[in-house]
CSV table of C-alpha atoms (C1' of nucleotides) in Angstrom, one decimal:
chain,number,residue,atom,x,y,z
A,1,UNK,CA,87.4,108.4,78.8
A,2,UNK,CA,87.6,105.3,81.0
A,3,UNK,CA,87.5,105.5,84.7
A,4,UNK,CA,90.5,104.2,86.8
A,5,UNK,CA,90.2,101.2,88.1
A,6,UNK,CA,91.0,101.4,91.8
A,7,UNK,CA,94.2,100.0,93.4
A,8,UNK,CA,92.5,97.7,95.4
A,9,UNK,CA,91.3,95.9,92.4
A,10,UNK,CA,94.4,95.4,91.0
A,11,UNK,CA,96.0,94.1,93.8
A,12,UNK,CA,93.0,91.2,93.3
A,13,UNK,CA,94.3,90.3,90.1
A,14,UNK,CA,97.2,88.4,90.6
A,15,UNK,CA,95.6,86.4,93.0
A,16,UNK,CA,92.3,85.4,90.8
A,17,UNK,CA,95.1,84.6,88.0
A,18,UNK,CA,96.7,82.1,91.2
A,19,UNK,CA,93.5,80.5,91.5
A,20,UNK,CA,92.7,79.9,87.9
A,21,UNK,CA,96.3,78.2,87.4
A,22,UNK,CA,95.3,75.4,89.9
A,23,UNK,CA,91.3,75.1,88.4
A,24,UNK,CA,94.0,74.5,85.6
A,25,UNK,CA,95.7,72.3,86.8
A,26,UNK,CA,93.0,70.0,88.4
A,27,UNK,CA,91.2,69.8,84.8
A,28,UNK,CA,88.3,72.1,85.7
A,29,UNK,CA,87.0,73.6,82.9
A,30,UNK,CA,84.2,76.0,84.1
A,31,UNK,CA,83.4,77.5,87.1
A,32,UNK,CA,80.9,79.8,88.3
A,33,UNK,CA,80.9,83.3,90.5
A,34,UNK,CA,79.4,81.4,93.2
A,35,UNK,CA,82.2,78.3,93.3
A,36,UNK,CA,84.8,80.4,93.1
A,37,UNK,CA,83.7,82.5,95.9
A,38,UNK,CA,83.8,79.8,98.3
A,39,UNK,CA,87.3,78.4,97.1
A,40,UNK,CA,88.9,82.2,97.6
A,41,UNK,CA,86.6,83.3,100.6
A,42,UNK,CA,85.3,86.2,99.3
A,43,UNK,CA,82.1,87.1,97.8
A,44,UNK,CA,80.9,86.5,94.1
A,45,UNK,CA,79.3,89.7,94.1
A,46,UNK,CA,83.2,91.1,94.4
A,47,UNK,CA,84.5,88.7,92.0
A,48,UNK,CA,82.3,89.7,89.2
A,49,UNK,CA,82.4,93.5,89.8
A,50,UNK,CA,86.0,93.2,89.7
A,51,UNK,CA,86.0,91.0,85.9
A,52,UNK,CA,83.7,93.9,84.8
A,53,UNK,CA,85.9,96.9,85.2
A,54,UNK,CA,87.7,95.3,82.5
A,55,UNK,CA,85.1,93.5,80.1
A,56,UNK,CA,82.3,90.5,80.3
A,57,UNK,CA,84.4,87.5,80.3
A,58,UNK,CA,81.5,85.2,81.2
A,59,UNK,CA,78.1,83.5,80.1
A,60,UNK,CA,74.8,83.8,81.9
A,61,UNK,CA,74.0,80.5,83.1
A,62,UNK,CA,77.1,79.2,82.3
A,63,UNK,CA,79.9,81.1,84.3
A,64,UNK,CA,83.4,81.4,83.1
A,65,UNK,CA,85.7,79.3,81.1
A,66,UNK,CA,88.7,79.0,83.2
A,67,UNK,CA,91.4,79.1,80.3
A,68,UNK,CA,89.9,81.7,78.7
A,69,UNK,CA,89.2,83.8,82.0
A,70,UNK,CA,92.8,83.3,83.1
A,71,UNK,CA,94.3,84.1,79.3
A,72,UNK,CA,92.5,87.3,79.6
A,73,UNK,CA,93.2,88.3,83.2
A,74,UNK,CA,96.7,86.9,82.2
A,75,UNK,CA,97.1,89.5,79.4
A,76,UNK,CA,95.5,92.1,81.7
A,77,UNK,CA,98.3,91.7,84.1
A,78,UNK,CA,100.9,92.4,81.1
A,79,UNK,CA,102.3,88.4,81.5
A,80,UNK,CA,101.7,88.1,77.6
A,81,UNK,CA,104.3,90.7,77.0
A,82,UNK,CA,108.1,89.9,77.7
A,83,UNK,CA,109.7,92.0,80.3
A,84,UNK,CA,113.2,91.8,80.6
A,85,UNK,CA,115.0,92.8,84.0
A,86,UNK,CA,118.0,94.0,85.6
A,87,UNK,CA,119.3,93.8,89.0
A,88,UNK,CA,121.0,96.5,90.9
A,89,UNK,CA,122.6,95.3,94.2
A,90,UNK,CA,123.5,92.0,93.9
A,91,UNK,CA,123.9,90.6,97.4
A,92,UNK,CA,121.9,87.8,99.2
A,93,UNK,CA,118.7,89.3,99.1
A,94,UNK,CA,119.2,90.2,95.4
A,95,UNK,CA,120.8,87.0,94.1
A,96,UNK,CA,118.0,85.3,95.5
A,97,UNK,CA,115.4,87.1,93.8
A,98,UNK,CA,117.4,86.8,90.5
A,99,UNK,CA,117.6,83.0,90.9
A,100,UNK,CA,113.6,83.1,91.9
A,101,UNK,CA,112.8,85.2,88.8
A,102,UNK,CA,114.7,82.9,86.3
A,103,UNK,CA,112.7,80.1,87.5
A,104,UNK,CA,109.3,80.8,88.4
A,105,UNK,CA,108.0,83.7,85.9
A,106,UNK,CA,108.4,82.8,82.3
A,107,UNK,CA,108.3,86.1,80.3
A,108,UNK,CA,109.9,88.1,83.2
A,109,UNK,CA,113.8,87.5,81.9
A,110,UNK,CA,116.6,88.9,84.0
A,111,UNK,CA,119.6,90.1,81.9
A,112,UNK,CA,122.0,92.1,84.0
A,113,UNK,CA,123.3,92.2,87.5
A,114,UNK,CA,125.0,95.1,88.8
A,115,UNK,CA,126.3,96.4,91.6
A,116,UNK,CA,128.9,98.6,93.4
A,117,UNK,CA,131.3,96.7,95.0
A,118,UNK,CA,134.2,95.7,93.0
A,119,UNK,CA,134.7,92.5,94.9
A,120,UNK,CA,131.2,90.7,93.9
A,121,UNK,CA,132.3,91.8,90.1
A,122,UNK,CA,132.5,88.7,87.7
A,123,UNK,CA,130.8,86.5,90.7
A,124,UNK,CA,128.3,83.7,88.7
A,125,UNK,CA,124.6,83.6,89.8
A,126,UNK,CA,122.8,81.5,88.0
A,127,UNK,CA,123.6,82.0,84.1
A,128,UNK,CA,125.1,85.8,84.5
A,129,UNK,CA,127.9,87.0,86.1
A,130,UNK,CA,127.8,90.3,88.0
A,131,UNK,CA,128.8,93.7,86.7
A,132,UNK,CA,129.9,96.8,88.2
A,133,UNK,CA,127.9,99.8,88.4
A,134,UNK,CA,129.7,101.5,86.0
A,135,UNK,CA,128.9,99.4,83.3
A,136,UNK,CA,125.3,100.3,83.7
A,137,UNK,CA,124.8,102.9,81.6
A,138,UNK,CA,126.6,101.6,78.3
A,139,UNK,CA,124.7,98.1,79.2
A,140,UNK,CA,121.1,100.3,78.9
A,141,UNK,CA,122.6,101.3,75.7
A,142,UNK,CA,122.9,98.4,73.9
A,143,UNK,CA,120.0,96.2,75.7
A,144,UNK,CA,116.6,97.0,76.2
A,145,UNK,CA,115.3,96.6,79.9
A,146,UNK,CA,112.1,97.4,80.9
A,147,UNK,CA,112.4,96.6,85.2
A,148,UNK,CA,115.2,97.5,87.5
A,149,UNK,CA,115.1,95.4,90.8
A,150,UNK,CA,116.2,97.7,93.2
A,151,UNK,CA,117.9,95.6,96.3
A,152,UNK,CA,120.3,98.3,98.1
A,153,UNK,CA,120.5,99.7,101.5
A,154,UNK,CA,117.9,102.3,102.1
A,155,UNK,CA,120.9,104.8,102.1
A,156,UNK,CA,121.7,104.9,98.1
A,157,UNK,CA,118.6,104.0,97.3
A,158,UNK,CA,117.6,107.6,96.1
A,159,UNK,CA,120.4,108.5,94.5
A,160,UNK,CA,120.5,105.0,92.4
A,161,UNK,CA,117.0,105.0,91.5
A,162,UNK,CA,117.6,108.8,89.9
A,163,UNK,CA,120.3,107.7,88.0
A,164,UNK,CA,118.1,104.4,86.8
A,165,UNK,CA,115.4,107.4,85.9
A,166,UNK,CA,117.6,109.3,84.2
A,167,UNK,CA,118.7,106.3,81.7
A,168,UNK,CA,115.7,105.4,80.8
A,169,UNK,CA,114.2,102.9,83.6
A,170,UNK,CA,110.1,103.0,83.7
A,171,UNK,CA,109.5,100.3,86.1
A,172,UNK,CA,111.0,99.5,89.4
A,173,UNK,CA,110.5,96.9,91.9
A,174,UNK,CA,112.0,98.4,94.9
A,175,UNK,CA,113.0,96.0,98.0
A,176,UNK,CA,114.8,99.2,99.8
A,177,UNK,CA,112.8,100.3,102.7
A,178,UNK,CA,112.3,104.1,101.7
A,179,UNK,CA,109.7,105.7,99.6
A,180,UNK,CA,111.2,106.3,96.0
A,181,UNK,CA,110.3,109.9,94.5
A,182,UNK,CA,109.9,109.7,90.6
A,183,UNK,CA,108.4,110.7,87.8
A,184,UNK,CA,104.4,110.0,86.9
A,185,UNK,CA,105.8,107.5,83.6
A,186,UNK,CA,107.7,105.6,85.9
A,187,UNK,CA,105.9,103.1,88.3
A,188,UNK,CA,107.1,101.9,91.4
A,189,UNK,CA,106.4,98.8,92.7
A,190,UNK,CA,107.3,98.2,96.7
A,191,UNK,CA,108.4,95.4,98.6
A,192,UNK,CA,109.0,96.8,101.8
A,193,UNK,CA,110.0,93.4,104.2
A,194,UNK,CA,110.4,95.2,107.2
A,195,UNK,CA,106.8,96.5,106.6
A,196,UNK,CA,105.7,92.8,106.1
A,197,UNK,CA,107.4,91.4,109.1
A,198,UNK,CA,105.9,94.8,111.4
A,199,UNK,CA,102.7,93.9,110.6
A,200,UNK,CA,102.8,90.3,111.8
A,201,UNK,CA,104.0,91.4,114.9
A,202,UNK,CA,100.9,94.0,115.5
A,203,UNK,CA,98.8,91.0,114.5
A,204,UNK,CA,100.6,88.8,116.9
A,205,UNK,CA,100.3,91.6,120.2
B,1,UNK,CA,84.6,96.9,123.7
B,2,UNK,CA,87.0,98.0,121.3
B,3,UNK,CA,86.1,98.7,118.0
B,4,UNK,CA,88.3,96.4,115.7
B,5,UNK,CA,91.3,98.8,113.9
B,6,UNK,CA,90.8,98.4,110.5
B,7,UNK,CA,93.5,96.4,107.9
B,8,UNK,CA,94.2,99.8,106.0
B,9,UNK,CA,95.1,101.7,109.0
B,10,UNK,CA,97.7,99.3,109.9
B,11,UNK,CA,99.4,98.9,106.9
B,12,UNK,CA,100.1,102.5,107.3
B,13,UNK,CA,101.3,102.5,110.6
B,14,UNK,CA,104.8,100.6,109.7
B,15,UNK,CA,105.4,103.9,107.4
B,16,UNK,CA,104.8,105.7,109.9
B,17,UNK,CA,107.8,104.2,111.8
B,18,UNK,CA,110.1,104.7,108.8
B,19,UNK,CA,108.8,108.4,108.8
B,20,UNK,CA,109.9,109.1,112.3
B,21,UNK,CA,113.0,107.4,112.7
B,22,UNK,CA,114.2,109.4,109.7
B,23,UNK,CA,112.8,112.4,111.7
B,24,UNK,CA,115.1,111.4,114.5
B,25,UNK,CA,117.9,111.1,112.2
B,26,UNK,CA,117.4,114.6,111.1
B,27,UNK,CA,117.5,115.8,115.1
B,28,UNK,CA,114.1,117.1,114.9
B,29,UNK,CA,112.1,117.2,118.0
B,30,UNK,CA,108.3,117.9,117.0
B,31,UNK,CA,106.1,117.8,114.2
B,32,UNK,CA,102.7,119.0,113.0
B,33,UNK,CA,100.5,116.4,111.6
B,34,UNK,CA,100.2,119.3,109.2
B,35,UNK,CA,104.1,119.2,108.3
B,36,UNK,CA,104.2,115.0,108.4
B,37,UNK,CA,101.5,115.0,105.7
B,38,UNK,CA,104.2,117.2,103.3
B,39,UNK,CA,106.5,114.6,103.7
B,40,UNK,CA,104.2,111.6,103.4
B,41,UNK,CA,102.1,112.8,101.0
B,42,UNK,CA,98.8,111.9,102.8
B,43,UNK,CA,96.7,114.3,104.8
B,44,UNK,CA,97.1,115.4,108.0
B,45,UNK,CA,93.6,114.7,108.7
B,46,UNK,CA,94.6,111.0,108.0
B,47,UNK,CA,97.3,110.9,110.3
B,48,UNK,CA,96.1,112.4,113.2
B,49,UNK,CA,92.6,109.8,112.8
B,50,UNK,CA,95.1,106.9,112.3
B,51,UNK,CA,96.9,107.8,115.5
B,52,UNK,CA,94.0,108.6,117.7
B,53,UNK,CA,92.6,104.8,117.0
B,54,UNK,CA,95.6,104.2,119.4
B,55,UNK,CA,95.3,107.2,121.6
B,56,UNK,CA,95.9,110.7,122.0
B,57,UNK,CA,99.6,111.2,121.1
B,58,UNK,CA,99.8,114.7,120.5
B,59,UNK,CA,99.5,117.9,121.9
B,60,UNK,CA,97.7,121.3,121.1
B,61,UNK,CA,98.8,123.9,119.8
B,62,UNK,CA,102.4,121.9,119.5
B,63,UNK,CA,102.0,118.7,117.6
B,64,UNK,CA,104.1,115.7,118.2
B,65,UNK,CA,107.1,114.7,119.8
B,66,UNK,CA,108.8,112.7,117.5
B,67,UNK,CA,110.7,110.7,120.3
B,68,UNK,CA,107.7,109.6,122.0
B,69,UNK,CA,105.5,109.3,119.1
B,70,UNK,CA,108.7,106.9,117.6
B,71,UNK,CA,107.9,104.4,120.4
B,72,UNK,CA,104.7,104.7,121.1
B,73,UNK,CA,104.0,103.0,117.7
B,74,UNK,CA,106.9,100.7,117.8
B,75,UNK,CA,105.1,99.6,121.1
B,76,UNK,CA,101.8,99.5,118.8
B,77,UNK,CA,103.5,97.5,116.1
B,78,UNK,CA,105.2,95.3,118.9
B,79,UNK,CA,108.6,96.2,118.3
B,80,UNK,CA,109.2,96.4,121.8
B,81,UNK,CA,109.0,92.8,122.2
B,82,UNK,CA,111.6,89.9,121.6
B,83,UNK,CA,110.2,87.7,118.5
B,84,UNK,CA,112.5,84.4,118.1
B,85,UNK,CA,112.2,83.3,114.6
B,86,UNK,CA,113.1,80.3,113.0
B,87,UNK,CA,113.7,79.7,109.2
B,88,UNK,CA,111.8,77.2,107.4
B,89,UNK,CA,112.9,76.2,104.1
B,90,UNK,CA,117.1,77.7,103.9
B,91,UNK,CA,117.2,77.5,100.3
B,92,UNK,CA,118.0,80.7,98.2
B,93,UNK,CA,115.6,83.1,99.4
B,94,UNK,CA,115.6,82.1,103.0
B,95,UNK,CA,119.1,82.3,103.3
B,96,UNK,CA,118.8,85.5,102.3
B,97,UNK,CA,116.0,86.3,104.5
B,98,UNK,CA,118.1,85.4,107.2
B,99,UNK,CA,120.7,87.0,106.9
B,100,UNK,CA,118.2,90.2,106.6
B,101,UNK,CA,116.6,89.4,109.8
B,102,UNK,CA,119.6,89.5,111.7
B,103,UNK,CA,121.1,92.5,110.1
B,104,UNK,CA,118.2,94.5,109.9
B,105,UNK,CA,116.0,94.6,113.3
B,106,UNK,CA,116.8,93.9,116.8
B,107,UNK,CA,114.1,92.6,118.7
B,108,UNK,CA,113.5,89.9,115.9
B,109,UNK,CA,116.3,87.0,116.5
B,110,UNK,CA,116.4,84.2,114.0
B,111,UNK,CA,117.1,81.3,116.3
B,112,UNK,CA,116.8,77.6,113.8
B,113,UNK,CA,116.9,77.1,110.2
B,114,UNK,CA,115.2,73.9,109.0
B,115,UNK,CA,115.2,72.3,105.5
B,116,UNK,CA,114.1,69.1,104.1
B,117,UNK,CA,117.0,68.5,102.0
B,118,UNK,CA,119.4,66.2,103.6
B,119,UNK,CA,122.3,67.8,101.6
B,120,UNK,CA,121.9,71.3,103.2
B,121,UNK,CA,121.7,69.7,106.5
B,122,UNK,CA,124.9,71.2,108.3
B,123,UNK,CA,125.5,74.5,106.1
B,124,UNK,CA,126.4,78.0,108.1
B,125,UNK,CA,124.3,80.5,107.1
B,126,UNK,CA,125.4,83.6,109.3
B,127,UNK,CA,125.9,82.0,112.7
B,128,UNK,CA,123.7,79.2,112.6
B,129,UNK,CA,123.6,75.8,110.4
B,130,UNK,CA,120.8,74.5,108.6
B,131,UNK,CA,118.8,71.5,110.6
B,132,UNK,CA,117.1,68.9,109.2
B,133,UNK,CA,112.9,69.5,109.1
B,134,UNK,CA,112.9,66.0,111.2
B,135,UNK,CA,114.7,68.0,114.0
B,136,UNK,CA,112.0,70.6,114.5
B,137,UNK,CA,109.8,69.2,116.7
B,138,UNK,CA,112.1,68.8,119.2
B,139,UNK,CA,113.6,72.1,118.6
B,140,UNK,CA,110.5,73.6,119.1
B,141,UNK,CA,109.9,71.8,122.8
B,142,UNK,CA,113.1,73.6,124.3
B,143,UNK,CA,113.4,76.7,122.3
B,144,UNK,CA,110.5,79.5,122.3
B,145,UNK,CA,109.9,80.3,118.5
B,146,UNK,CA,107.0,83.3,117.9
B,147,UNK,CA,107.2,83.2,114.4
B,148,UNK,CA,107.6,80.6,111.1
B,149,UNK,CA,109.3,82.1,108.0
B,150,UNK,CA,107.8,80.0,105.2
B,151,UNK,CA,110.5,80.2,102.3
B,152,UNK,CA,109.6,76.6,101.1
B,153,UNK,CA,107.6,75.7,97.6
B,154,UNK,CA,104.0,76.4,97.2
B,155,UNK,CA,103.5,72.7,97.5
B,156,UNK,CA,104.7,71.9,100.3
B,157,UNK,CA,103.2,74.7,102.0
B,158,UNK,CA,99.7,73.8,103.2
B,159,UNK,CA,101.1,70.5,105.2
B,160,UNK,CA,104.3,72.6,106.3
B,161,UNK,CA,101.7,75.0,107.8
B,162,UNK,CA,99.6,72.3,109.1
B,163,UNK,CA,102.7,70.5,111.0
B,164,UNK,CA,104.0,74.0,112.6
B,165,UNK,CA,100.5,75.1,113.4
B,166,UNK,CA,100.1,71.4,114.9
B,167,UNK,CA,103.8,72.4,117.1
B,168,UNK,CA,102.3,75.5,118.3
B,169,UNK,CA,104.2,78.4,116.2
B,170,UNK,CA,101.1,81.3,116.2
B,171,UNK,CA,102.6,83.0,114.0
B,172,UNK,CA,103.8,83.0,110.2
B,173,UNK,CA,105.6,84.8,107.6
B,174,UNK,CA,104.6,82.9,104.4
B,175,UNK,CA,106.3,83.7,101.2
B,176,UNK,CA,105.2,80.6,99.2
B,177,UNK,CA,102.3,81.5,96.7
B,178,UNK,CA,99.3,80.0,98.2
B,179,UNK,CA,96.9,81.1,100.6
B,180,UNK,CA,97.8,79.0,103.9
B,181,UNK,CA,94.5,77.8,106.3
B,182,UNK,CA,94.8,78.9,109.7
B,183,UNK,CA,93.2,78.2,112.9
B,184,UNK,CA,91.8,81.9,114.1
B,185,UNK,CA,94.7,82.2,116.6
B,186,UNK,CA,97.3,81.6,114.1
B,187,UNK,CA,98.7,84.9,112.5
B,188,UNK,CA,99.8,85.0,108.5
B,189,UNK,CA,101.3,87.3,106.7
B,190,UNK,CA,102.2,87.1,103.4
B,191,UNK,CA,105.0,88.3,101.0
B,192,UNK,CA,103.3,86.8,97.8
B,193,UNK,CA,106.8,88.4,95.7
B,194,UNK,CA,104.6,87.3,91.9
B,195,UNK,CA,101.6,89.1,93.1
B,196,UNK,CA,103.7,92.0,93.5
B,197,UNK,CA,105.7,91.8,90.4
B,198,UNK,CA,102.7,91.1,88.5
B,199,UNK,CA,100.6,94.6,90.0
B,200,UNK,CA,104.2,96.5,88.6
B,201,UNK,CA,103.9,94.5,85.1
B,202,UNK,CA,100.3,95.9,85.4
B,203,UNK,CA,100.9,99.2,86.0
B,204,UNK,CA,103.5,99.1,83.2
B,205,UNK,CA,101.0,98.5,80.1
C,1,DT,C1',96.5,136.1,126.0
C,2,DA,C1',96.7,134.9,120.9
C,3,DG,C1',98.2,131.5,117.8
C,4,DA,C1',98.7,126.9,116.6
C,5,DT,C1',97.3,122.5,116.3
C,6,DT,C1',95.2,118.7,118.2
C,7,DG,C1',91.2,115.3,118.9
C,8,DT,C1',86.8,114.4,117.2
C,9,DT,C1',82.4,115.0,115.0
C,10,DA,C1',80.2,115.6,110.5
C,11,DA,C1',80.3,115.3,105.4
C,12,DT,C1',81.9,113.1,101.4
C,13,DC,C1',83.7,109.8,98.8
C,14,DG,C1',84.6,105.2,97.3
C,15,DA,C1',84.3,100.3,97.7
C,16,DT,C1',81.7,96.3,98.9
C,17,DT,C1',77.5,93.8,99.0
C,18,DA,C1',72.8,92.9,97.6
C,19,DA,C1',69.3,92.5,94.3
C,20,DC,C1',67.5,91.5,90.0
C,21,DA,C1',66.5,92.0,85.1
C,22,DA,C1',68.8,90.2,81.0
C,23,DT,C1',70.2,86.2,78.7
C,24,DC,C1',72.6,82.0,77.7
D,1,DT,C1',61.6,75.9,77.7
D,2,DA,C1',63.3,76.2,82.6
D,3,DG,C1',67.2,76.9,85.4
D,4,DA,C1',71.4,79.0,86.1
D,5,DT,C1',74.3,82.6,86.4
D,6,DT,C1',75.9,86.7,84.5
D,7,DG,C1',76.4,91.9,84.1
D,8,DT,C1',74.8,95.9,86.2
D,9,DT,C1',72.1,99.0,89.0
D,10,DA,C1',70.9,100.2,93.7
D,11,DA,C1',71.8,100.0,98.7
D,12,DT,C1',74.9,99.7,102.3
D,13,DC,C1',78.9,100.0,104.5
D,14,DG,C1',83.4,101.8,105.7
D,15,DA,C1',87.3,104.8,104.9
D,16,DT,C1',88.9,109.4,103.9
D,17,DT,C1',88.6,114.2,104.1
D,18,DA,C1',86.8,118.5,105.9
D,19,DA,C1',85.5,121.4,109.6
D,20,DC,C1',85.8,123.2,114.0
D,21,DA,C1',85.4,123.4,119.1
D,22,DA,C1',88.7,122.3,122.7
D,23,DT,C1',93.0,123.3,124.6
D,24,DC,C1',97.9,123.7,125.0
DNA sequence: TAGATTGTTAATCGATTAACAATC
DNA sequence: TAGATTGTTAATCGATTAACAATC
């Protein structure tokens, strides 16, 4: 019975799995608590508290291997697996993000963009064309998608993501700006821009 | 001698917003911090500690006028004050990001958008056309720009920063995937779009 | 006035930091 | 071996929740 590890943790992942790409890339092969601390401006107590919820991935007197460390937090962020994606609502903000996905996340592969209005139906972005909502459901059928980007007004937003729910969808990575009510197996992931840019101005005042 | 509001309350705030427009929507005129918590799923003991960090916005007895508790925190959050914004990088995203900007909230304008590709140089996106990044600093002497969206490559990023921090711009809205230094008045807020797609591939396995 | 609900103080819970024994 | 640095326990700090007197 393991505890949960808390959210805030989590949201430190991704970016101790940034910094270990560019110790990577500059041919650094082990680095300590301590060093890493300074590089990420936080403290190497925090660092290895955080490695330890999910296993000893160092060496006293040594410190941590930087491929293996970022292997392992690579597999604890799920990047080993293959995730394949789908778009629903396929208009600026969402073409971009499908064109962004294609290039900058191996293992995350978008398959399908959708959306409701007919006139954006058979438009080319990047290697797919778009399809019309109502192709959706036999599409789920006969492919298997794990993440629905969700890049639609805030007004169908709801309704949408039930209907993704009720075909099978377990992961969602929502850009509308509402709060998406769903069931415990299925995880919501927000981006919520207006959020983003709100908070920069509070910062700013 | 104010003590500083902490990071957590004011990511909250912005939902807040959200919250109480939709109230306004429904045409309802006061709330309970004990009937917001329902709908937010937090606790009203939350809310009203959030809110009094700012001041005493309610009443006894009656609760909260959604009106006035609507702009008091959209004064909080700044809202209430113009924000020019110019675009830096117009590629895909920032296109897109533009075009989102302008739709989405008054009070933030985008005013420029600046790449360093010659070949974009000219292009309409929404009103505007794309600049070329050598045209900036004189831009930035006769226009008044608030805030830098950053939709360029994480490797251009740190001496893009450097060169609008160096032109004045206080504040930015970074979506490349690096950490950006700052001098202390210089606001950053980031939209790191893999660290959040990451935290959803985590919560998936 | 009585009832409702705030603003605020106190109690609890969780997350971060410090310290240090274990060990490579 | 001696030095370095981890993993982990303990101490501190901060954030959340509970409680309740103040008051509309």
């Amino acid at each position: 019975m393991e505890r949960e590890i808390s959210q805030a943790v989590i949201r430190r992942m991704p970016r101790y799995y940034r910094y270990l790409e560019e110790l990577l890339n500059e041919n650094i092969e082990r680095i300590s608590s301590g060093d890493l601390s300074k590089r990420m401006n936080v403290t190497a107590s925090q660092i290895r508290q955080d490695l330890n919820n999910f296993g000893g991935f160092g060496q006293q007197g040594y410190g941590y291997n930087v491929q293996y460390l970022h292997d392992e937090i690579g597999k604890i962020l799920g990047l080993n697996r293959q995730h394949n994606l789908i778009l629903v609502g396929s208009g600026n903000l969402g073409q971009a993000i499908a064109n962004y996905v294609h290039f900058s996340k191996m293992n995350f592969d978008m398959v399908g963009l959708f959306d409701s209005n007919p006139d954006l139906k058979g438009k080319k972005v990047g290697p797919l064309s778009v399809m019309h909502m109502n192709e959706l459901p036999e599409f789920l059928k006969t492919h298997e998608v794990d993440i629905a980007v969700l890049t639609i007004p805030k007004e169908n937003a709801v309704s949408v993501c039930n209907e993704l729910v009720s075909l099978g969808i377990k992961g969602i990575w929502n850009f509308a700006h509402v709060d998406l009510p769903v069931p415990e197996d299925v995880k919501v992931e927000n981006v919520h821009l207006s959020d983003s840019l709100m908070q920069l101005s509070y910062q700013m005042s």
